[in-house]
Amino acid sequence: SATNSCAVFFPCRCHRCPHLPTRPYERSEKPCMLSEYMEQYPIHPITPPRDSFKPKEVYKMARIPMEGISTTKKDYIAHEVLPQRLKPPQKPVKSDDSMDLTSTYKEDYNSYPICQVPPCLPRVMRHIPSAKMDTISTYNDDYVLWNEPKTEMIRPDDRFRPSEEKFDHTTVVQDDYLYRGPVATQSCKPQNLQKSKAPFENTTNYRMNYVPHPLEKLYVHKYEKYKVNEVPFDGLTTHKVSYKRLAGQPAKLAKPYQPKLLHDLPFSSTTEFQEKYQAWPQPPLFTKKPDVYLPPLEKMDLHTTTQMHFKYPNGKPAKMCRSLLQLKKSTEPFNSSSIMKEDYKPWLCKRLKPITHAPELTFPAQPMDCLTTFQNHYVHQPLTVTKSYKPGWSGPKHDTLLDDKTTYATSYTPKAIVKCLASYKDPPGYVFEGSDADGHNLYLPASKSECLQGDH
């Protein structure tokens, strides 16, 4: 129990454990949300940033009247445009040389005499049957018309019967909306009012009620002077502290030892490939002599198969392949009536003329003045220069130097880098004692471990 109570656990940001290092470990199902970061770095209250003391620059309007000339009118001046001179076309001059009408095609591709190629006929003769061909098809033999009467169409007796009443040809608009004649409207335009010669009052509620008051002096915050840190900067990095250079031997050359040749024999021009892989003796190639061409003694038959088999000295026109059963022609006239013609019969309607009324508007005898209400009442008046009631700026001037002292420069000073003891395989000054059930390695200081061994 004495050894377990004196054991030390090394927490680190790189070697973090979710358990608390300040109390005994407890086994529970709930996950532990605490860490070393939450213990060492608590949450600080949020402070809003301070406002800027920079004065606001407001645009001051110039009292000089604006010119009516734009940049385009100043820079781009109209120049005199002269008519464009056209160059007269040159007159064609006839040459006395005659044109060469020969082409590359006529010179290179000369015409040759055309001879008819005789047809190549086979020697085998086909037998032509003398029996007469049956021209009746399978469809005409198998599918014969039946002698049955024509079936009547099965349809309900719901034919349309038009009403006997006369159609008035009037629409819903013509029945409901009757023409009642023109309506005499009254003009809502105001009469010509007399213009007042009194000057325009430029006083407003803002100028009467809101009076400028004197401003109080602004509070200027006094900053503390910057104090330089007295601890010198070591200039060491984590890489320089952790990774130290070890003394080692220089790398040896891996090239094999090649002794120098003392003899002066000439270099042989033969290679290992030429000595082992030599060419095999090849037998002479067998060549067959071509046979001597002997022209045939028989004459060639120039008749074609069409000329031999299809001969029609007394040709007749082809007969029509009709069926044996001839259809009987009906003497009754063709019934051309249809459902469309019987149900939908045309009506005897006449085209109606549009109902138009004569114009009954009354025009005034006086001519129109063409003036709007805006032109009559809103008359152009001379501009009045308004006085600015903005108080003057009594703050610091722009010539004052900016204070470059910040909270970071005064509060945060560089600290020495402390290496974590948990990164060592065997921490210096500690003796390994054992490991607990959670897998943590427990170490004891060397002084305490010697005291405990002496007591035992």
Short mmCIF file of C-alpha atoms in Angstrom, two decimals:
data_model
loop_
_atom_site.label_atom_id
_atom_site.label_comp_id
_atom_site.label_asym_id
_atom_site.label_seq_id
_atom_site.Cartn_x
_atom_site.Cartn_y
_atom_site.Cartn_z
CA SER A 1 0.00 0.00 0.00
CA ALA A 2 2.92 2.36 0.70
CA THR A 3 4.37 1.84 -2.74
CA ASN A 4 1.03 2.38 -4.53
CA SER A 5 0.35 5.62 -2.65
CA CYS A 6 3.77 7.05 -3.59
CA ALA A 7 3.56 6.07 -7.32
CA VAL A 8 3.60 8.94 -9.81
CA PHE A 9 1.80 9.14 -13.19
CA PHE A 10 3.17 11.50 -15.88
CA PRO A 11 0.37 13.30 -17.75
CA CYS A 12 1.20 15.05 -21.04
CA ARG A 13 -0.61 16.66 -23.91
CA CYS A 14 0.91 14.12 -26.33
CA HIS A 15 0.34 11.17 -23.91
CA ARG A 16 -3.16 12.02 -22.67
CA CYS A 17 -5.32 9.82 -20.44
CA PRO A 18 -9.08 10.45 -19.95
CA HIS A 19 -8.90 9.65 -16.20
CA LEU A 20 -8.23 12.16 -13.42
CA PRO A 21 -4.59 12.11 -12.22
CA THR A 22 -5.42 13.59 -8.74
CA ARG A 23 -7.63 10.87 -7.28
CA PRO A 24 -7.86 7.03 -7.29
CA TYR A 25 -9.30 5.42 -10.41
CA GLU A 26 -12.95 4.29 -10.31
CA ARG A 27 -14.51 1.74 -12.59
CA SER A 28 -17.83 3.04 -13.98
CA GLU A 29 -19.76 2.67 -17.26
CA LYS A 30 -20.03 6.44 -17.84
CA PRO A 31 -17.22 7.87 -20.05
CA CYS A 32 -14.91 10.43 -18.45
CA MET A 33 -15.05 13.77 -20.33
CA LEU A 34 -12.22 15.44 -18.40
CA SER A 35 -8.71 15.89 -19.76
CA GLU A 36 -5.49 17.66 -18.87
CA TYR A 37 -6.37 20.53 -21.26
CA MET A 38 -9.67 21.25 -19.44
CA GLU A 39 -7.88 21.27 -16.05
CA GLN A 40 -4.95 23.50 -16.94
CA TYR A 41 -6.76 25.86 -19.36
CA PRO A 42 -10.14 26.91 -17.86
CA ILE A 43 -12.65 28.99 -19.83
CA HIS A 44 -12.19 32.75 -19.32
CA PRO A 45 -15.04 35.30 -19.44
CA ILE A 46 -15.68 36.77 -22.90
CA THR A 47 -14.88 40.51 -23.13
CA PRO A 48 -16.19 42.53 -26.07
CA PRO A 49 -13.62 44.38 -28.21
CA ARG A 50 -13.16 48.07 -27.57
CA ASP A 51 -14.50 50.65 -30.01
CA SER A 52 -12.26 52.47 -32.45
CA PHE A 53 -11.14 56.02 -31.57
CA LYS A 54 -10.53 56.86 -35.22
CA PRO A 55 -12.50 59.98 -36.23
CA LYS A 56 -15.13 59.52 -38.93
CA GLU A 57 -14.39 61.29 -42.16
CA VAL A 58 -17.53 62.91 -43.59
CA TYR A 59 -17.64 64.13 -47.14
CA LYS A 60 -17.77 67.95 -47.30
CA MET A 61 -19.82 69.20 -50.19
CA ALA A 62 -18.20 71.98 -52.21
CA ARG A 63 -20.15 75.23 -52.52
CA ILE A 64 -18.85 75.92 -56.05
CA PRO A 65 -21.60 75.40 -58.65
CA MET A 66 -21.09 72.34 -60.87
CA GLU A 67 -20.18 72.81 -64.51
CA GLY A 68 -22.48 71.49 -67.19
CA ILE A 69 -19.56 70.15 -69.23
CA SER A 70 -18.76 66.42 -69.01
CA THR A 71 -15.44 64.62 -69.56
CA THR A 72 -16.63 63.38 -72.94
CA LYS A 73 -17.43 66.92 -74.11
CA LYS A 74 -14.00 68.18 -72.94
CA ASP A 75 -11.83 65.33 -74.30
CA TYR A 76 -13.69 64.19 -77.41
CA ILE A 77 -14.02 67.21 -79.71
CA ALA A 78 -15.88 66.83 -82.99
CA HIS A 79 -13.55 67.06 -86.00
CA GLU A 80 -14.37 67.86 -89.58
CA VAL A 81 -15.16 64.70 -91.55
CA LEU A 82 -14.13 64.85 -95.21
CA PRO A 83 -15.64 62.60 -97.90
CA GLN A 84 -13.72 59.41 -98.55
CA ARG A 85 -11.68 59.30 -101.72
CA LEU A 86 -12.21 56.17 -103.74
CA LYS A 87 -9.42 54.74 -105.87
CA PRO A 88 -10.53 54.44 -109.53
CA PRO A 89 -10.41 50.85 -110.85
CA GLN A 90 -7.77 49.96 -113.40
CA LYS A 91 -8.89 49.40 -116.97
CA PRO A 92 -8.43 45.87 -118.35
CA VAL A 93 -5.79 45.58 -121.03
CA LYS A 94 -6.12 42.87 -123.67
CA SER A 95 -3.06 40.73 -124.36
CA ASP A 96 -2.13 39.44 -127.82
CA ASP A 97 -1.03 35.99 -126.55
CA SER A 98 -3.39 33.10 -127.26
CA MET A 99 -4.61 30.98 -124.36
CA ASP A 100 -3.28 27.45 -123.94
CA LEU A 101 -6.37 25.24 -123.57
CA THR A 102 -4.47 22.04 -122.79
CA SER A 103 -4.71 20.55 -119.27
CA THR A 104 -2.73 17.99 -117.27
CA TYR A 105 -5.54 15.47 -117.70
CA LYS A 106 -5.49 15.73 -121.50
CA GLU A 107 -1.69 15.37 -121.62
CA ASP A 108 -1.25 12.45 -119.16
CA TYR A 109 -4.46 10.42 -119.61
CA ASN A 110 -4.70 9.48 -123.28
CA SER A 111 -7.74 7.65 -124.70
CA TYR A 112 -7.47 4.00 -125.66
CA PRO A 113 -9.70 1.99 -128.02
CA ILE A 114 -12.61 0.31 -126.15
CA CYS A 115 -13.28 -3.34 -126.92
CA GLN A 116 -16.24 -5.41 -125.64
CA VAL A 117 -15.33 -8.10 -123.14
CA PRO A 118 -16.75 -11.47 -124.08
CA PRO A 119 -18.88 -13.21 -121.37
CA CYS A 120 -17.44 -16.13 -119.40
CA LEU A 121 -19.97 -19.04 -119.55
CA PRO A 122 -19.72 -22.31 -117.64
CA ARG A 123 -19.62 -25.58 -119.56
CA VAL A 124 -22.38 -27.21 -117.48
CA MET A 125 -25.81 -27.07 -119.18
CA ARG A 126 -28.97 -27.03 -117.00
CA HIS A 127 -32.12 -28.98 -117.81
CA ILE A 128 -35.19 -26.84 -118.60
CA PRO A 129 -38.50 -28.54 -117.56
CA SER A 130 -41.28 -28.53 -120.17
CA ALA A 131 -44.20 -28.81 -117.64
CA LYS A 132 -46.45 -25.80 -117.15
CA MET A 133 -45.91 -23.77 -113.95
CA ASP A 134 -48.70 -23.69 -111.34
CA THR A 135 -49.26 -19.99 -110.64
CA ILE A 136 -51.77 -20.42 -107.76
CA SER A 137 -50.29 -19.40 -104.38
CA THR A 138 -50.80 -21.12 -101.03
CA TYR A 139 -52.82 -18.16 -99.75
CA ASN A 140 -55.35 -18.41 -102.63
CA ASP A 141 -55.76 -22.17 -102.04
CA ASP A 142 -56.19 -22.12 -98.25
CA TYR A 143 -58.04 -18.86 -97.55
CA VAL A 144 -61.35 -18.96 -99.47
CA LEU A 145 -64.12 -16.37 -99.04
CA TRP A 146 -67.28 -17.46 -97.18
CA ASN A 147 -70.77 -16.83 -98.52
CA GLU A 148 -72.21 -15.05 -95.48
CA PRO A 149 -74.45 -11.96 -95.28
CA LYS A 150 -73.05 -8.65 -94.05
CA THR A 151 -73.35 -8.15 -90.27
CA GLU A 152 -75.16 -5.07 -89.07
CA MET A 153 -73.58 -2.66 -86.62
CA ILE A 154 -74.68 -3.04 -82.99
CA ARG A 155 -75.21 0.45 -81.53
CA PRO A 156 -77.76 2.04 -79.14
CA ASP A 157 -80.55 4.22 -80.48
CA ASP A 158 -79.32 7.53 -79.00
CA ARG A 159 -79.18 9.62 -82.12
CA PHE A 160 -79.28 13.36 -81.68
CA ARG A 161 -82.59 15.05 -82.42
CA PRO A 162 -82.42 18.83 -82.78
CA SER A 163 -85.09 20.93 -81.09
CA GLU A 164 -87.86 22.45 -83.18
CA GLU A 165 -87.58 25.87 -81.52
CA LYS A 166 -85.96 28.66 -83.48
CA PHE A 167 -82.35 29.59 -82.49
CA ASP A 168 -82.01 33.27 -81.52
CA HIS A 169 -78.20 33.51 -82.17
CA THR A 170 -77.58 35.81 -79.18
CA THR A 171 -74.74 35.41 -76.64
CA VAL A 172 -74.77 35.74 -72.85
CA VAL A 173 -72.90 39.06 -73.08
CA GLN A 174 -75.50 40.50 -75.46
CA ASP A 175 -78.36 39.41 -73.14
CA ASP A 176 -76.89 40.57 -69.80
CA TYR A 177 -74.81 43.65 -70.70
CA LEU A 178 -77.15 46.11 -72.44
CA TYR A 179 -75.84 49.27 -74.04
CA ARG A 180 -77.05 52.27 -72.04
CA GLY A 181 -75.46 55.11 -74.01
CA PRO A 182 -72.56 57.48 -73.20
CA VAL A 183 -72.07 58.79 -69.64
CA ALA A 184 -71.23 62.47 -69.07
CA THR A 185 -68.13 62.51 -66.84
CA GLN A 186 -67.06 65.48 -64.72
CA SER A 187 -63.44 66.67 -64.83
CA CYS A 188 -61.59 66.40 -61.49
CA LYS A 189 -58.79 68.74 -62.56
CA PRO A 190 -58.35 71.70 -60.11
CA GLN A 191 -58.87 75.23 -61.33
CA ASN A 192 -55.97 77.55 -62.05
CA LEU A 193 -54.80 78.76 -58.61
CA GLN A 194 -53.10 82.10 -58.12
CA LYS A 195 -49.38 81.88 -57.45
CA SER A 196 -48.24 83.41 -54.13
CA LYS A 197 -45.34 85.91 -54.19
CA ALA A 198 -44.31 85.27 -50.56
CA PRO A 199 -40.82 83.69 -50.09
CA PHE A 200 -40.59 80.02 -49.22
CA GLU A 201 -40.03 79.27 -45.51
CA ASN A 202 -37.01 77.03 -44.99
CA THR A 203 -37.60 76.36 -41.25
CA THR A 204 -38.30 72.76 -40.21
CA ASN A 205 -39.18 70.95 -36.95
CA TYR A 206 -35.63 69.59 -36.79
CA ARG A 207 -34.08 73.08 -36.86
CA MET A 208 -36.53 74.46 -34.24
CA ASN A 209 -36.54 71.60 -31.71
CA TYR A 210 -33.04 70.02 -32.01
CA VAL A 211 -30.51 72.57 -30.73
CA PRO A 212 -26.79 71.64 -30.72
CA HIS A 213 -25.35 71.15 -27.20
CA PRO A 214 -21.70 71.43 -26.18
CA LEU A 215 -19.84 68.10 -26.24
CA GLU A 216 -17.96 66.74 -23.26
CA LYS A 217 -14.28 65.95 -23.43
CA LEU A 218 -13.53 62.40 -24.55
CA TYR A 219 -11.90 60.02 -22.09
CA VAL A 220 -8.39 59.15 -23.27
CA HIS A 221 -7.18 55.76 -22.06
CA LYS A 222 -3.66 55.76 -20.62
CA TYR A 223 -1.54 52.77 -21.59
CA GLU A 224 1.23 51.29 -19.45
CA LYS A 225 4.77 51.44 -20.68
CA TYR A 226 6.25 48.33 -22.26
CA LYS A 227 8.66 46.42 -20.01
CA VAL A 228 11.33 44.35 -21.70
CA ASN A 229 11.71 40.76 -20.43
CA GLU A 230 14.99 40.24 -18.57
CA VAL A 231 15.22 36.49 -19.26
CA PRO A 232 17.46 35.95 -22.34
CA PHE A 233 16.05 33.92 -25.26
CA ASP A 234 17.79 30.55 -25.60
CA GLY A 235 16.93 30.08 -29.28
CA LEU A 236 16.43 26.30 -28.95
CA THR A 237 13.70 24.42 -30.80
CA THR A 238 12.01 21.10 -30.04
CA HIS A 239 13.97 19.48 -32.87
CA LYS A 240 17.32 20.66 -31.47
CA VAL A 241 16.45 19.54 -27.93
CA SER A 242 14.96 16.11 -28.77
CA TYR A 243 17.03 14.97 -31.78
CA LYS A 244 20.69 15.17 -30.79
CA ARG A 245 23.45 14.13 -33.13
CA LEU A 246 25.14 10.79 -32.33
CA ALA A 247 28.79 10.10 -32.98
CA GLY A 248 29.15 7.60 -35.81
CA GLN A 249 31.67 6.28 -38.27
CA PRO A 250 31.69 7.46 -41.88
CA ALA A 251 30.09 5.20 -44.43
CA LYS A 252 32.39 2.70 -46.08
CA LEU A 253 32.62 2.35 -49.84
CA ALA A 254 30.66 -0.71 -51.06
CA LYS A 255 32.54 -0.98 -54.34
CA PRO A 256 34.34 -4.36 -54.70
CA TYR A 257 38.12 -4.45 -54.86
CA GLN A 258 39.48 -4.77 -58.40
CA PRO A 259 43.20 -5.52 -58.70
CA LYS A 260 45.08 -3.90 -61.56
CA LEU A 261 46.14 -6.05 -64.52
CA LEU A 262 49.89 -6.22 -64.91
CA HIS A 263 50.04 -7.88 -68.37
CA ASP A 264 49.73 -5.89 -71.59
CA LEU A 265 47.71 -8.39 -73.65
CA PRO A 266 45.47 -6.91 -76.39
CA PHE A 267 41.71 -6.71 -75.77
CA SER A 268 39.85 -9.63 -77.32
CA SER A 269 37.14 -8.64 -79.79
CA THR A 270 35.03 -11.75 -79.17
CA THR A 271 32.22 -11.83 -76.58
CA GLU A 272 30.64 -14.60 -74.55
CA PHE A 273 27.50 -14.39 -76.74
CA GLN A 274 29.53 -14.89 -79.92
CA GLU A 275 31.37 -17.91 -78.43
CA LYS A 276 28.28 -19.77 -77.05
CA TYR A 277 25.55 -18.82 -79.52
CA GLN A 278 26.96 -19.64 -82.96
CA ALA A 279 24.95 -19.76 -86.19
CA TRP A 280 23.57 -23.11 -87.27
CA PRO A 281 24.22 -24.42 -90.80
CA GLN A 282 21.08 -23.83 -92.90
CA PRO A 283 20.10 -26.23 -95.73
CA PRO A 284 19.47 -24.75 -99.20
CA LEU A 285 15.88 -23.61 -99.82
CA PHE A 286 13.74 -25.84 -102.08
CA THR A 287 12.28 -23.94 -105.02
CA LYS A 288 9.72 -25.46 -107.42
CA LYS A 289 9.94 -24.65 -111.08
CA PRO A 290 6.73 -23.16 -112.52
CA ASP A 291 4.84 -25.19 -115.15
CA VAL A 292 4.94 -24.10 -118.75
CA TYR A 293 1.64 -22.49 -119.80
CA LEU A 294 -0.16 -24.31 -122.63
CA PRO A 295 -3.11 -22.49 -124.22
CA PRO A 296 -6.36 -24.57 -124.58
CA LEU A 297 -7.09 -26.08 -127.99
CA GLU A 298 -10.95 -25.77 -127.71
CA LYS A 299 -12.70 -22.56 -128.52
CA MET A 300 -14.42 -20.65 -125.69
CA ASP A 301 -18.23 -20.66 -125.53
CA LEU A 302 -19.34 -17.04 -125.31
CA HIS A 303 -23.05 -17.72 -124.59
CA THR A 304 -24.50 -16.74 -121.15
CA THR A 305 -26.95 -18.71 -118.99
CA THR A 306 -29.69 -16.18 -119.70
CA GLN A 307 -29.25 -16.54 -123.44
CA MET A 308 -29.37 -20.36 -123.25
CA HIS A 309 -32.30 -20.93 -120.83
CA PHE A 310 -34.66 -17.94 -121.25
CA LYS A 311 -35.69 -17.98 -124.90
CA TYR A 312 -39.10 -16.49 -125.83
CA PRO A 313 -39.45 -16.48 -129.61
CA ASN A 314 -43.27 -16.12 -129.38
CA GLY A 315 -43.65 -14.23 -126.10
CA LYS A 316 -47.04 -13.63 -124.46
CA PRO A 317 -47.97 -11.25 -121.64
CA ALA A 318 -48.22 -12.72 -118.12
CA LYS A 319 -51.63 -13.73 -116.90
CA MET A 320 -53.12 -12.41 -113.67
CA CYS A 321 -53.07 -14.93 -110.78
CA ARG A 322 -56.66 -14.76 -109.58
CA SER A 323 -58.54 -17.13 -107.30
CA LEU A 324 -60.85 -19.74 -108.78
CA LEU A 325 -63.92 -18.38 -107.02
CA GLN A 326 -65.09 -15.20 -108.68
CA LEU A 327 -66.94 -12.66 -106.58
CA LYS A 328 -70.49 -11.87 -107.54
CA LYS A 329 -71.17 -8.27 -108.25
CA SER A 330 -74.10 -6.87 -106.27
CA THR A 331 -76.73 -4.90 -108.20
CA GLU A 332 -77.76 -2.81 -105.16
CA PRO A 333 -76.40 0.75 -104.98
CA PHE A 334 -73.60 1.50 -102.52
CA ASN A 335 -74.84 2.84 -99.18
CA SER A 336 -72.61 5.84 -98.46
CA SER A 337 -74.37 6.88 -95.24
CA SER A 338 -72.36 6.94 -91.99
CA ILE A 339 -72.95 7.72 -88.32
CA MET A 340 -71.33 11.10 -88.77
CA LYS A 341 -73.56 12.04 -91.71
CA GLU A 342 -76.77 10.84 -90.02
CA ASP A 343 -76.23 12.35 -86.52
CA TYR A 344 -74.36 15.57 -87.31
CA LYS A 345 -76.34 17.32 -90.02
CA PRO A 346 -75.54 20.88 -91.08
CA TRP A 347 -77.81 23.66 -89.86
CA LEU A 348 -79.15 26.42 -92.04
CA CYS A 349 -77.64 29.42 -90.25
CA LYS A 350 -77.06 32.93 -91.47
CA ARG A 351 -74.07 35.03 -90.54
CA LEU A 352 -74.99 37.83 -88.11
CA LYS A 353 -73.61 41.33 -88.46
CA PRO A 354 -71.91 42.93 -85.40
CA ILE A 355 -74.02 45.34 -83.36
CA THR A 356 -72.28 48.76 -83.49
CA HIS A 357 -73.53 52.03 -82.04
CA ALA A 358 -72.98 55.52 -83.36
CA PRO A 359 -70.45 57.64 -81.39
CA GLU A 360 -72.26 60.02 -79.01
CA LEU A 361 -69.29 61.58 -77.17
CA THR A 362 -69.34 65.34 -76.58
CA PHE A 363 -66.00 67.08 -77.12
CA PRO A 364 -65.22 70.40 -75.32
CA ALA A 365 -65.10 73.56 -77.42
CA GLN A 366 -61.99 75.00 -75.65
CA PRO A 367 -58.57 73.73 -76.74
CA MET A 368 -56.57 71.55 -74.31
CA ASP A 369 -53.85 73.39 -72.36
CA CYS A 370 -51.65 70.22 -72.16
CA LEU A 371 -50.44 71.16 -68.65
CA THR A 372 -50.24 68.59 -65.85
CA THR A 373 -50.93 69.16 -62.17
CA PHE A 374 -47.19 68.85 -61.48
CA GLN A 375 -46.35 71.63 -63.96
CA ASN A 376 -49.01 73.98 -62.50
CA HIS A 377 -48.28 73.60 -58.76
CA TYR A 378 -44.57 72.64 -58.54
CA VAL A 379 -42.81 75.75 -59.86
CA HIS A 380 -39.00 75.86 -60.00
CA GLN A 381 -37.58 78.07 -57.20
CA PRO A 382 -33.99 79.19 -56.54
CA LEU A 383 -31.87 76.86 -54.40
CA THR A 384 -31.18 77.77 -50.76
CA VAL A 385 -27.82 76.93 -49.21
CA THR A 386 -28.47 75.06 -45.94
CA LYS A 387 -26.18 75.61 -42.97
CA SER A 388 -24.59 72.53 -41.36
CA TYR A 389 -25.29 72.21 -37.60
CA LYS A 390 -22.72 69.48 -37.07
CA PRO A 391 -20.44 70.22 -34.06
CA GLY A 392 -16.74 70.62 -34.62
CA TRP A 393 -14.28 67.77 -33.89
CA SER A 394 -12.31 68.32 -30.69
CA GLY A 395 -10.54 64.94 -30.57
CA PRO A 396 -6.87 64.07 -31.17
CA LYS A 397 -5.21 65.20 -34.35
CA HIS A 398 -3.89 62.93 -37.09
CA ASP A 399 -0.26 63.88 -36.40
CA THR A 400 -0.12 61.81 -33.18
CA LEU A 401 1.90 58.59 -33.44
CA LEU A 402 0.11 55.24 -33.12
CA ASP A 403 0.72 53.36 -29.89
CA ASP A 404 2.01 49.93 -30.93
CA LYS A 405 1.82 48.38 -27.43
CA THR A 406 -0.58 45.40 -27.27
CA THR A 407 -1.74 43.08 -24.50
CA TYR A 408 0.16 40.18 -26.12
CA ALA A 409 3.47 42.06 -26.15
CA THR A 410 3.18 43.06 -22.45
CA SER A 411 1.60 39.94 -20.90
CA TYR A 412 2.92 36.93 -22.87
CA THR A 413 6.66 36.46 -22.29
CA PRO A 414 8.65 33.54 -23.74
CA LYS A 415 9.06 30.60 -21.38
CA ALA A 416 11.55 27.81 -21.28
CA ILE A 417 10.63 24.55 -23.07
CA VAL A 418 10.15 21.66 -20.63
CA LYS A 419 10.38 18.19 -22.08
CA CYS A 420 7.66 15.74 -21.04
CA LEU A 421 8.95 12.90 -18.82
CA ALA A 422 6.50 10.44 -20.43
CA SER A 423 8.39 10.70 -23.75
CA TYR A 424 11.44 8.94 -22.21
CA LYS A 425 11.59 5.18 -22.23
CA ASP A 426 13.07 5.29 -18.67
CA PRO A 427 12.52 8.75 -17.06
CA PRO A 428 15.69 10.06 -15.37
CA GLY A 429 15.45 10.23 -11.55
CA TYR A 430 12.58 7.67 -11.37
CA VAL A 431 12.47 3.89 -10.88
CA PHE A 432 9.85 1.70 -12.60
CA GLU A 433 7.53 0.17 -9.96
CA GLY A 434 4.87 -1.68 -12.03
CA SER A 435 1.68 -1.19 -14.06
CA ASP A 436 -1.93 -1.06 -12.87
CA ALA A 437 -5.07 -2.73 -14.27
CA ASP A 438 -5.69 0.13 -16.76
CA GLY A 439 -2.23 -0.23 -18.33
CA HIS A 440 -0.59 2.85 -16.74
CA ASN A 441 3.15 2.58 -15.94
CA LEU A 442 3.86 3.66 -12.34
CA TYR A 443 7.24 5.19 -11.37
CA LEU A 444 8.74 6.18 -7.99
CA PRO A 445 11.37 8.86 -7.35
CA ALA A 446 14.83 7.38 -6.84
CA SER A 447 15.19 8.94 -3.35
CA LYS A 448 11.89 7.48 -2.07
CA SER A 449 12.58 4.04 -3.53
CA GLU A 450 15.96 3.90 -1.65
CA CYS A 451 14.27 4.92 1.63
CA LEU A 452 11.64 2.22 1.27
CA GLN A 453 14.25 -0.49 0.54
CA GLY A 454 16.24 0.58 3.64
CA ASP A 455 13.10 0.35 5.83
CA HIS A 456 12.38 -3.15 4.55
#
